Short mmCIF file of C-alpha atoms in Angstrom, two decimals:
data_model
loop_
_atom_site.label_atom_id
_atom_site.label_comp_id
_atom_site.label_asym_id
_atom_site.label_seq_id
_atom_site.Cartn_x
_atom_site.Cartn_y
_atom_site.Cartn_z
CA UNK A 13 24.94 -29.35 -30.67
CA UNK A 14 21.21 -28.98 -31.16
CA UNK A 15 19.46 -26.09 -32.89
CA UNK A 16 15.97 -25.32 -31.62
CA UNK A 17 13.83 -22.66 -33.27
CA UNK A 18 11.15 -20.74 -31.38
CA UNK A 19 8.49 -18.39 -32.69
CA UNK A 20 7.09 -15.74 -30.36
CA UNK A 21 3.61 -14.26 -30.62
CA UNK A 22 3.96 -10.66 -29.52
CA UNK A 23 0.98 -9.78 -27.27
CA UNK A 24 -1.37 -7.19 -28.72
CA UNK A 25 -0.61 -3.73 -27.39
CA UNK A 26 3.07 -4.34 -26.63
CA UNK A 27 4.73 -0.94 -27.09
CA UNK A 28 7.48 -0.79 -29.73
CA UNK A 29 10.97 -0.49 -28.31
CA UNK A 30 14.07 -2.43 -27.30
CA UNK A 31 13.56 -5.77 -25.53
CA UNK A 32 15.46 -8.84 -24.34
CA UNK A 33 14.26 -12.44 -24.33
CA UNK A 34 14.62 -14.32 -21.02
CA UNK A 35 15.51 -18.00 -21.49
CA UNK A 36 15.02 -20.67 -18.83
CA UNK A 37 15.91 -24.36 -19.19
CA UNK A 38 14.01 -27.01 -17.23
CA UNK A 39 14.48 -30.70 -16.57
CA UNK A 40 10.96 -31.76 -15.79
CA UNK A 41 9.80 -29.43 -13.03
CA UNK A 42 13.33 -28.42 -12.03
CA UNK A 43 15.06 -25.35 -13.41
CA UNK A 44 18.61 -26.06 -14.52
CA UNK A 45 21.31 -23.79 -13.15
CA UNK A 46 23.36 -21.62 -15.47
CA UNK A 47 27.06 -20.83 -15.39
CA UNK A 48 28.63 -17.42 -15.86
CA UNK A 49 31.53 -16.89 -18.31
CA UNK A 50 33.85 -17.23 -15.29
CA UNK A 51 32.42 -20.65 -14.46
CA UNK A 52 30.37 -19.49 -11.48
CA UNK A 53 27.03 -21.26 -11.08
CA UNK A 54 24.05 -18.87 -11.01
CA UNK A 55 20.30 -19.18 -10.92
CA UNK A 56 19.66 -16.35 -13.35
CA UNK A 57 17.82 -16.39 -16.66
CA UNK A 58 19.78 -16.33 -19.90
CA UNK A 59 19.08 -12.99 -21.58
CA UNK A 60 19.15 -12.85 -25.38
CA UNK A 61 19.20 -9.65 -27.35
CA UNK A 62 18.61 -6.78 -27.37
CA UNK A 63 15.91 -6.88 -30.06
CA UNK A 64 14.07 -3.95 -31.61
CA UNK A 65 10.29 -4.34 -31.76
CA UNK A 66 8.72 -2.17 -34.45
CA UNK A 67 5.12 -0.94 -34.58
CA UNK A 68 4.14 -3.35 -37.35
CA UNK A 69 5.45 -6.31 -35.34
CA UNK A 70 3.77 -5.10 -32.15
CA UNK A 71 0.40 -4.99 -33.91
CA UNK A 72 0.40 -8.46 -35.49
CA UNK A 73 -1.82 -10.07 -32.86
CA UNK A 74 -5.53 -9.74 -33.63
CA UNK A 75 -7.28 -10.61 -30.36
CA UNK A 76 -7.24 -9.09 -26.91
CA UNK A 77 -6.72 -11.37 -23.91
CA UNK A 78 -9.59 -11.75 -21.42
CA UNK A 79 -9.99 -8.42 -19.65
CA UNK A 80 -11.75 -7.02 -16.60
CA UNK A 81 -13.95 -3.94 -16.74
CA UNK A 82 -16.07 -2.28 -19.39
CA UNK A 83 -14.88 0.07 -22.11
CA UNK A 84 -14.62 3.69 -21.01
CA UNK A 85 -13.53 6.85 -22.78
CA UNK A 86 -11.03 8.97 -20.89
CA UNK A 87 -11.15 12.44 -22.37
CA UNK A 88 -11.82 12.65 -26.10
CA UNK A 89 -8.67 10.85 -27.29
CA UNK A 90 -8.29 7.71 -25.15
CA UNK A 91 -10.36 4.61 -24.57
CA UNK A 92 -9.70 2.12 -21.78
CA UNK A 93 -10.54 -1.29 -23.26
CA UNK A 94 -10.06 -3.19 -20.00
CA UNK A 95 -7.35 -4.40 -17.68
CA UNK A 96 -5.63 -7.40 -16.13
CA UNK A 97 -4.37 -7.67 -12.56
CA UNK A 98 -0.72 -8.61 -12.42
CA UNK A 99 0.42 -11.52 -14.55
CA UNK A 100 -2.99 -13.21 -14.25
CA UNK A 101 -2.63 -12.80 -10.48
CA UNK A 102 -3.39 -10.31 -7.73
CA UNK A 103 -0.01 -9.65 -6.14
CA UNK A 104 3.45 -9.21 -7.62
CA UNK A 105 5.77 -9.74 -4.66
CA UNK A 106 6.02 -6.20 -3.35
CA UNK A 107 3.16 -4.48 -5.13
CA UNK A 108 -0.13 -4.65 -6.98
CA UNK A 109 0.46 -5.33 -10.68
CA UNK A 110 -1.83 -3.92 -13.37
CA UNK A 111 -1.87 -4.12 -17.17
CA UNK A 112 -4.19 -1.53 -18.76
CA UNK A 113 -5.17 -1.81 -22.43
CA UNK A 114 -5.61 1.55 -24.16
CA UNK A 115 -6.80 2.55 -27.62
CA UNK A 116 -6.01 5.89 -29.24
CA UNK A 117 -9.20 7.38 -30.68
CA UNK A 118 -7.15 9.93 -32.63
CA UNK A 119 -3.63 11.30 -32.86
CA UNK A 120 -2.82 13.08 -29.62
CA UNK A 121 -1.00 16.44 -29.70
CA UNK A 122 0.12 16.21 -26.07
CA UNK A 123 1.51 13.65 -23.65
CA UNK A 124 -0.56 12.13 -20.88
CA UNK A 125 0.48 10.39 -17.71
CA UNK A 126 -1.41 7.59 -15.95
CA UNK A 127 -1.77 7.54 -12.17
CA UNK A 128 -2.72 4.21 -10.56
CA UNK A 129 -3.65 4.45 -6.89
CA UNK A 130 -4.39 2.19 -3.97
CA UNK A 131 -7.04 3.72 -1.66
CA UNK A 132 -9.35 2.71 1.15
CA UNK A 133 -13.08 3.39 1.38
CA UNK A 134 -12.43 6.73 3.11
CA UNK A 135 -10.30 7.90 0.18
CA UNK A 136 -6.93 7.64 1.94
CA UNK A 137 -3.99 6.99 -0.37
CA UNK A 138 -1.94 3.86 0.41
CA UNK A 139 0.15 3.57 -2.74
CA UNK A 140 0.59 5.34 -6.07
CA UNK A 141 2.40 4.80 -9.37
CA UNK A 142 2.53 7.63 -11.94
CA UNK A 143 4.02 6.78 -15.33
CA UNK A 144 3.97 7.75 -18.95
CA UNK A 145 3.11 4.71 -21.10
CA UNK A 146 5.85 2.21 -21.84
CA UNK A 147 7.83 3.18 -18.73
CA UNK A 148 8.04 6.70 -20.19
CA UNK A 149 9.57 5.40 -23.46
CA UNK A 150 6.35 5.43 -25.50
CA UNK A 151 4.49 8.71 -24.82
CA UNK A 152 0.98 9.19 -26.18
CA UNK A 153 2.15 11.69 -28.84
CA UNK A 154 3.74 8.72 -30.67
CA UNK A 155 0.54 6.66 -30.80
CA UNK A 156 -1.29 6.26 -34.09
CA UNK A 157 -5.05 6.57 -34.44
CA UNK A 158 -6.78 3.31 -33.34
CA UNK A 159 -3.49 1.89 -32.02
CA UNK A 160 -3.82 -0.41 -29.01
CA UNK A 161 -1.20 -0.16 -26.26
CA UNK A 162 -0.82 -2.42 -23.23
CA UNK A 163 0.73 -0.51 -20.34
CA UNK A 164 2.09 -2.03 -17.12
CA UNK A 165 2.08 -0.54 -13.63
CA UNK A 166 3.21 -1.76 -10.22
CA UNK A 167 1.76 0.01 -7.19
CA UNK A 168 3.90 -0.46 -4.08
CA UNK A 169 2.05 0.29 -0.82
CA UNK A 170 3.68 2.77 1.55
CA UNK A 171 5.60 1.54 4.57
CA UNK A 172 3.31 0.15 7.27
CA UNK A 173 0.28 -0.44 5.04
CA UNK A 174 -1.83 -3.04 6.89
CA UNK A 175 -3.02 -6.16 5.06
CA UNK A 176 -6.59 -6.00 3.83
CA UNK A 177 -8.85 -5.09 0.93
CA UNK A 178 -8.23 -1.84 -0.98
CA UNK A 179 -9.59 0.01 -3.99
CA UNK A 180 -7.54 0.16 -7.19
CA UNK A 181 -8.18 3.40 -9.09
CA UNK A 182 -6.83 5.08 -12.19
CA UNK A 183 -6.61 8.65 -13.48
CA UNK A 184 -5.13 10.16 -16.63
CA UNK A 185 -3.80 13.69 -16.60
CA UNK A 186 -2.16 16.12 -18.99
CA UNK A 187 1.53 16.73 -18.44
CA UNK A 188 1.17 20.19 -19.97
CA UNK A 189 -1.69 21.44 -17.76
CA UNK A 190 -1.43 18.91 -14.88
CA UNK A 191 -5.21 18.51 -15.19
CA UNK A 192 -7.07 15.17 -14.98
CA UNK A 193 -9.16 14.02 -17.93
CA UNK A 194 -12.89 13.43 -17.55
CA UNK A 195 -14.07 9.81 -17.61
CA UNK A 196 -17.05 9.23 -19.91
CA UNK A 197 -19.49 6.32 -19.76
CA UNK A 198 -20.96 4.47 -22.76
CA UNK A 199 -23.39 7.38 -23.30
CA UNK A 200 -20.46 9.86 -23.24
CA UNK A 201 -21.75 11.34 -19.99
CA UNK A 202 -19.05 12.53 -17.55
CA UNK A 203 -18.62 10.40 -14.43
CA UNK A 204 -15.73 12.25 -12.76
CA UNK A 205 -12.00 11.88 -13.27
CA UNK A 206 -11.41 8.51 -11.61
CA UNK A 207 -11.79 5.01 -13.07
CA UNK A 208 -12.64 2.60 -10.26
CA UNK A 209 -11.03 -0.68 -11.31
CA UNK A 210 -12.16 -2.80 -8.37
CA UNK A 211 -10.89 -4.34 -5.14
CA UNK A 212 -7.48 -5.90 -4.57
CA UNK A 213 -6.17 -7.74 -1.54
CA UNK A 214 -2.88 -6.84 0.12
CA UNK A 215 -1.98 -10.11 1.85
CA UNK A 216 0.63 -8.98 4.37
CA UNK A 217 1.99 -5.96 6.20
CA UNK A 218 4.15 -3.74 3.98
CA UNK A 219 7.53 -3.69 5.74
CA UNK A 220 9.76 -2.23 3.00
CA UNK A 221 9.95 1.04 1.09
CA UNK A 222 9.67 1.62 -2.65
CA UNK A 223 13.19 2.49 -3.91
CA UNK A 224 13.76 6.24 -3.89
CA UNK A 225 10.68 6.90 -1.74
CA UNK A 226 10.64 7.70 1.97
CA UNK A 227 7.32 7.64 3.79
CA UNK A 228 8.77 7.72 7.30
CA UNK A 229 6.89 10.29 9.37
CA UNK A 230 8.59 12.97 11.44
CA UNK A 231 8.12 13.76 15.08
CA UNK A 232 9.34 12.49 18.45
CA UNK A 233 8.39 9.01 19.58
CA UNK A 234 5.53 9.00 22.07
CA UNK A 235 4.46 6.10 24.27
CA UNK A 236 0.67 5.79 24.40
CA UNK A 237 -0.33 3.43 27.17
CA UNK A 238 1.90 0.55 28.21
CA UNK A 239 2.01 -1.45 24.98
CA UNK A 240 2.03 0.89 21.96
CA UNK A 241 4.46 3.53 20.75
CA UNK A 242 3.80 6.29 18.22
CA UNK A 243 6.82 6.43 15.87
CA UNK A 244 5.82 9.44 13.80
CA UNK A 245 2.92 11.68 12.84
CA UNK A 246 1.85 13.83 9.90
CA UNK A 247 -1.05 16.29 9.60
CA UNK A 248 -2.72 17.28 6.33
CA UNK A 249 -2.65 21.01 7.16
CA UNK A 250 -0.51 23.47 9.09
CA UNK A 251 -3.62 25.38 10.21
CA UNK A 252 -7.01 23.82 10.98
CA UNK A 253 -10.21 25.66 10.07
CA UNK A 254 -13.91 25.24 10.94
CA UNK A 255 -15.62 22.45 9.03
CA UNK A 256 -12.45 21.29 7.35
CA UNK A 257 -11.18 17.73 7.37
CA UNK A 258 -7.92 17.30 9.24
CA UNK A 259 -6.08 14.20 8.06
CA UNK A 260 -3.89 12.42 10.61
CA UNK A 261 -1.29 9.95 9.34
CA UNK A 262 0.59 7.93 11.95
CA UNK A 263 3.09 5.09 12.36
CA UNK A 264 2.76 2.76 15.36
CA UNK A 265 4.53 -0.25 16.78
CA UNK A 266 3.74 -2.70 19.54
CA UNK A 267 6.09 -2.72 22.53
CA UNK A 268 4.95 -6.23 23.46
CA UNK A 269 2.66 -8.95 22.16
CA UNK A 270 -0.91 -7.61 22.34
CA UNK A 271 -3.83 -9.91 23.13
CA UNK A 272 -6.57 -7.27 22.81
CA UNK A 273 -7.73 -5.21 19.82
CA UNK A 274 -7.19 -1.61 20.84
CA UNK A 275 -9.18 1.40 19.70
CA UNK A 276 -7.64 4.83 19.23
CA UNK A 277 -9.53 7.96 20.23
CA UNK A 278 -8.33 11.30 18.88
CA UNK A 279 -9.53 14.69 20.14
CA UNK A 280 -8.61 18.19 19.04
CA UNK A 281 -8.79 20.24 22.23
CA UNK A 282 -8.46 23.93 23.06
CA UNK A 283 -6.40 25.32 25.93
CA UNK A 284 -9.20 24.65 28.43
CA UNK A 285 -9.74 21.04 27.31
CA UNK A 286 -12.81 21.79 25.18
CA UNK A 287 -13.22 19.31 22.31
CA UNK A 288 -13.76 20.72 18.77
CA UNK A 289 -13.12 17.56 16.75
CA UNK A 290 -13.08 13.91 17.74
CA UNK A 291 -13.16 10.38 16.40
CA UNK A 292 -12.64 6.75 17.45
CA UNK A 293 -10.80 4.28 15.21
CA UNK A 294 -9.67 0.65 15.28
CA UNK A 295 -5.86 0.78 15.55
CA UNK A 296 -4.46 -1.08 12.53
CA UNK A 297 -7.86 -1.22 10.82
CA UNK A 298 -10.50 -3.93 10.76
CA UNK A 299 -8.32 -6.49 8.94
CA UNK A 300 -5.20 -6.00 11.05
CA UNK A 301 -6.17 -5.21 14.67
CA UNK A 302 -3.48 -5.04 17.33
CA UNK A 303 -3.96 -8.68 18.38
CA UNK A 304 -2.53 -9.68 14.96
CA UNK A 305 0.51 -7.40 15.07
CA UNK A 306 3.77 -9.32 14.76
CA UNK A 307 7.12 -8.17 16.12
CA UNK A 308 7.86 -4.47 16.21
CA UNK A 309 7.17 -3.74 12.54
CA UNK A 310 5.63 -0.27 12.00
CA UNK A 311 1.90 -0.16 11.25
CA UNK A 312 0.44 2.88 9.48
CA UNK A 313 -2.89 4.46 10.35
CA UNK A 314 -4.78 7.20 8.51
CA UNK A 315 -7.63 9.00 10.25
CA UNK A 316 -9.87 12.01 9.63
CA UNK A 317 -11.23 14.58 12.05
CA UNK A 318 -13.77 17.22 11.00
CA UNK A 319 -13.74 20.44 13.01
CA UNK A 320 -17.04 21.79 14.26
CA UNK A 321 -18.32 24.63 12.05
CA UNK A 322 -18.51 27.01 15.03
CA UNK A 323 -14.90 26.44 16.10
CA UNK A 324 -13.20 29.68 17.25
CA UNK A 325 -9.52 30.52 16.93
CA UNK A 326 -7.30 28.75 19.47
CA UNK A 327 -4.00 26.92 19.91
CA UNK A 328 -5.09 23.32 19.45
CA UNK A 329 -3.53 20.13 20.70
CA UNK A 330 -4.21 16.66 19.35
CA UNK A 331 -4.77 14.18 22.18
CA UNK A 332 -4.66 10.37 21.83
CA UNK A 333 -6.17 7.71 24.11
CA UNK A 334 -6.12 3.91 23.73
CA UNK A 335 -8.76 1.49 25.01
CA UNK A 336 -9.79 -2.11 24.42
CA UNK A 337 -13.28 -2.85 23.00
CA UNK A 338 -15.01 -3.34 26.37
CA UNK A 339 -13.26 -0.21 27.74
CA UNK A 340 -11.94 -2.26 30.67
CA UNK A 341 -8.41 -1.06 29.87
CA UNK A 342 -7.82 2.57 29.02
CA UNK A 343 -4.55 4.48 28.68
CA UNK A 344 -3.99 7.98 29.90
CA UNK A 345 -4.50 10.80 27.39
CA UNK A 346 -1.32 11.92 25.63
CA UNK A 347 -0.83 15.07 23.53
CA UNK A 348 0.80 13.94 20.27
CA UNK A 349 0.70 17.14 18.16
CA UNK A 350 -0.13 20.84 18.20
CA UNK A 351 -1.91 22.79 15.48
CA UNK A 352 -3.40 26.31 15.43
CA UNK A 353 -7.11 26.65 14.65
CA UNK A 354 -8.22 29.77 12.80
CA UNK A 355 -11.84 30.87 12.53
CA UNK A 356 -13.06 33.06 9.63
CA UNK A 357 -15.26 36.04 8.97
CA UNK A 358 -18.83 35.26 7.92
CA UNK A 359 -21.67 37.19 6.30
CA UNK A 360 -25.38 36.60 6.90
CA UNK A 361 -26.84 39.35 4.68
CA UNK A 362 -26.80 38.71 0.91
CA UNK A 363 -24.78 41.22 -1.12
CA UNK A 364 -26.25 42.68 -4.35
CA UNK A 365 -26.59 39.89 -6.95
CA UNK A 366 -26.73 40.86 -10.65
CA UNK A 367 -28.52 37.65 -11.72
CA UNK A 368 -30.81 36.44 -8.91
CA UNK A 369 -32.05 32.87 -9.32
CA UNK A 370 -33.46 30.93 -6.36
CA UNK A 371 -33.22 27.15 -6.14
CA UNK A 372 -32.97 24.67 -3.28
CA UNK A 373 -30.50 21.80 -3.10
CA UNK A 374 -31.26 19.10 -0.57
CA UNK A 375 -30.57 18.85 2.27
CA UNK A 376 -29.58 22.34 3.49
CA UNK A 377 -28.37 24.53 0.60
CA UNK A 378 -30.16 27.38 -1.16
CA UNK A 379 -28.84 28.91 -4.37
CA UNK A 380 -29.44 32.67 -4.52
CA UNK A 381 -28.04 33.63 -7.91
CA UNK A 382 -24.85 34.34 -9.82
CA UNK A 383 -22.64 36.88 -11.54
CA UNK A 384 -21.38 36.29 -15.09
CA UNK A 385 -19.47 39.33 -16.42
CA UNK A 386 -19.73 38.24 -20.07
CA UNK A 387 -21.84 35.78 -22.05
CA UNK A 388 -19.36 35.81 -24.94
CA UNK A 389 -16.40 33.48 -24.54
CA UNK A 390 -13.50 32.41 -26.72
CA UNK A 391 -11.93 29.01 -27.36
CA UNK A 392 -9.04 28.48 -24.96
CA UNK A 393 -10.26 31.32 -22.74
CA UNK A 394 -11.79 31.34 -19.27
CA UNK A 395 -15.27 31.93 -17.86
CA UNK A 396 -15.37 33.83 -14.58
CA UNK A 397 -18.45 32.83 -12.63
CA UNK A 398 -19.45 33.81 -9.08
CA UNK A 399 -22.11 31.77 -7.27
CA UNK A 400 -24.05 32.80 -4.16
CA UNK A 401 -25.17 30.13 -1.68
CA UNK A 402 -27.07 30.20 1.60
CA UNK A 403 -26.88 27.54 4.30
CA UNK A 404 -30.36 26.59 5.54
CA UNK A 405 -28.98 24.13 8.11
CA UNK A 406 -25.81 22.39 9.22
CA UNK A 407 -24.35 19.63 7.06
CA UNK A 408 -22.26 16.62 8.06
CA UNK A 409 -21.04 15.99 4.49
CA UNK A 410 -18.68 18.03 2.36
CA UNK A 411 -20.23 18.55 -1.07
CA UNK A 412 -18.42 19.47 -4.28
CA UNK A 413 -19.69 22.11 -6.72
CA UNK A 414 -19.68 21.31 -10.44
CA UNK A 415 -19.68 23.96 -13.18
CA UNK A 416 -19.98 22.76 -16.79
CA UNK A 417 -20.06 24.42 -20.21
CA UNK A 418 -22.36 22.23 -22.34
CA UNK A 419 -23.10 22.16 -26.06
CA UNK A 420 -26.62 21.25 -27.34
CA UNK A 421 -25.65 17.54 -27.20
CA UNK A 422 -24.68 17.89 -23.50
CA UNK A 423 -20.98 17.44 -24.25
CA UNK A 424 -18.66 19.25 -21.84
CA UNK A 425 -16.37 21.94 -23.31
CA UNK A 426 -15.36 23.57 -20.05
CA UNK A 427 -15.42 22.40 -16.46
CA UNK A 428 -14.34 23.33 -12.94
CA UNK A 429 -15.32 21.16 -9.98
CA UNK A 430 -14.30 22.17 -6.49
CA UNK A 431 -15.23 22.28 -2.85
CA UNK A 432 -16.63 25.83 -2.34
CA UNK A 433 -14.11 28.59 -1.88
CA UNK A 434 -11.42 26.72 -3.79
CA UNK A 435 -11.48 24.06 -1.08
CA UNK A 436 -11.41 26.55 1.79
CA UNK A 437 -15.17 26.77 2.47
CA UNK A 438 -16.47 23.19 2.79
CA UNK A 439 -20.19 22.79 3.39
CA UNK A 440 -19.38 21.07 6.71
CA UNK A 441 -18.17 24.48 7.92
CA UNK A 442 -21.29 26.48 6.97
CA UNK A 443 -23.46 27.90 9.75
CA UNK A 444 -27.23 28.15 9.34
CA UNK A 445 -28.15 31.40 7.59
CA UNK A 446 -24.60 32.04 6.35
CA UNK A 447 -24.05 33.46 2.84
CA UNK A 448 -21.20 31.98 0.77
CA UNK A 449 -19.67 33.91 -2.14
CA UNK A 450 -18.06 31.29 -4.36
CA UNK A 451 -15.99 32.20 -7.47
CA UNK A 452 -14.87 29.85 -10.28
CA UNK A 453 -12.64 30.30 -13.31
CA UNK A 454 -13.74 27.72 -15.90
CA UNK A 455 -11.19 26.90 -18.64
CA UNK A 456 -12.76 26.51 -22.09
CA UNK A 457 -11.31 23.91 -24.46
CA UNK A 458 -9.19 25.41 -27.23
CA UNK A 459 -11.11 23.48 -29.93
CA UNK A 460 -14.60 24.51 -28.74
CA UNK A 461 -16.68 25.23 -31.89
CA UNK A 462 -18.52 28.51 -32.35
CA UNK A 463 -22.14 28.53 -31.27
CA UNK A 464 -24.51 28.49 -28.32
CA UNK A 465 -23.74 26.72 -25.07
CA UNK A 466 -25.35 26.34 -21.66
CA UNK A 467 -23.79 26.65 -18.20
CA UNK A 468 -24.98 24.11 -15.65
CA UNK A 469 -24.07 23.99 -11.97
CA UNK A 470 -24.94 21.92 -8.94
CA UNK A 471 -23.44 19.91 -6.10
CA UNK A 472 -22.52 16.27 -5.57
CA UNK A 473 -21.05 13.93 -2.99
CA UNK A 474 -17.52 13.24 -4.26
CA UNK A 475 -17.36 9.89 -2.43
CA UNK A 476 -20.29 8.49 -4.44
CA UNK A 477 -20.71 10.85 -7.41
CA UNK A 478 -24.37 11.32 -6.42
CA UNK A 479 -25.71 14.79 -7.25
CA UNK A 480 -27.99 16.71 -4.90
CA UNK A 481 -31.62 17.04 -5.95
CA UNK A 482 -32.76 20.51 -7.02
CA UNK A 483 -36.16 22.15 -6.52
CA UNK A 484 -37.40 25.64 -7.37
CA UNK A 485 -38.63 28.26 -4.90
CA UNK A 486 -42.09 26.61 -5.04
CA UNK A 487 -40.69 23.23 -4.00
CA UNK A 488 -41.14 21.67 -7.46
CA UNK A 489 -38.51 19.10 -8.48
CA UNK A 490 -36.04 20.38 -11.09
CA UNK A 491 -33.71 17.41 -11.50
CA UNK A 492 -30.12 17.55 -10.26
CA UNK A 493 -28.74 20.69 -11.91
CA UNK A 494 -29.30 24.43 -12.23
CA UNK A 495 -29.12 26.06 -15.68
CA UNK A 496 -27.73 29.60 -15.81
CA UNK A 497 -28.76 30.42 -19.37
CA UNK A 498 -27.12 30.62 -22.79
CA UNK A 499 -23.61 31.80 -23.62
CA UNK A 500 -21.86 32.00 -26.99
CA UNK A 501 -18.45 30.86 -28.10
CA UNK A 502 -17.14 33.37 -30.64
CA UNK A 503 -13.99 33.62 -32.73
CA UNK A 504 -10.87 34.54 -30.82
#
């Protein structure tokens, strides 16, 4: 009998808890088989333990491993020190592996959850993992000030995700309020609520489901052309409205081996065949066109249609057509879904505005003024703010409005960002000359100190974070925000 002693260096950031040690025995490059207590040969690891890892033991290491990314503050209590992809790799069998290294800037009175997401350049979601740190066994309320915690995530793509390059993103949100924390750069300036970690490569078609998750789409099977079948379809809304984005999620399979790369054309038509939204897309995406499809495995597609801003109310039908790149082969048009389209009432004469203030936001937005019932606010309270906009032309982009409560150091103590009308009045649906009445309720942080603050507003492109330029009524540049004057935070 031989006695061999091993000493383990616990990686910095390992959460305290109960662990086992996996033991493997090798003869050169070959792993030796193990035998169960019943004498059955297995290929499993030998598990030793369990062992209890205490905080003091978890913090013995002094150096972080090599990490990707720069340091970012998430909210006022968390700092992301960096991350690793997988176990020094890019793909963990069935999912994208991520290890994020966090530091607590202070004791946290509430628990946060981390959401890691796999998206494409259009913002479509292809996989998501939401966890509390330590697989929910080490919530943030247990972290000490300055403690470093390494947290692991595995993002499994949804069924039918095509191989290709995707974005890996991260958000942190409060479990109490279900509200995402603001990401701050090195100058403590807000940059949105999403940390963009970088690109990852999904090497093959996702043909299995994450346990406990079903992403199979409903609907009858529809044959489109001679070679492709639609297995299921999902729409992002039950009712389509002018200017709004209608998301179309679909599952396809090839009925035979395809030699051409087919394009999919989608049209939203009225009863008379008039087209009110349309788009052409490469079936399977640029990295997995139909000529690469293997067998009859399902392939997922996600597409967006934007309704024309002048769309009336009608009973819409979604029509699909397939064609090859040179349009020499084209399938017949097939209706694959129905959805009602509802127009809305519009106003073109400005109502009375208690605080008129004219400013222009490029390209086609004019700010007319605002209503602020009270300039005294309380910590933990809300600010009710109504903004008045005018469309000076049609827009092909949907812009997001930001409303911030700023202290003299430009730190944010209250914020509400939204597509106008709570998401129901996107700028892509505005008609020239139309007046938009846009109301926000801005939550103020409960620890906001007494004193003077400023309210700033403006618009930005959510896909890039780029704010719209602002000019006054004389055409003079005013930066990228509009200031609405001073307010005071007073005792509750």
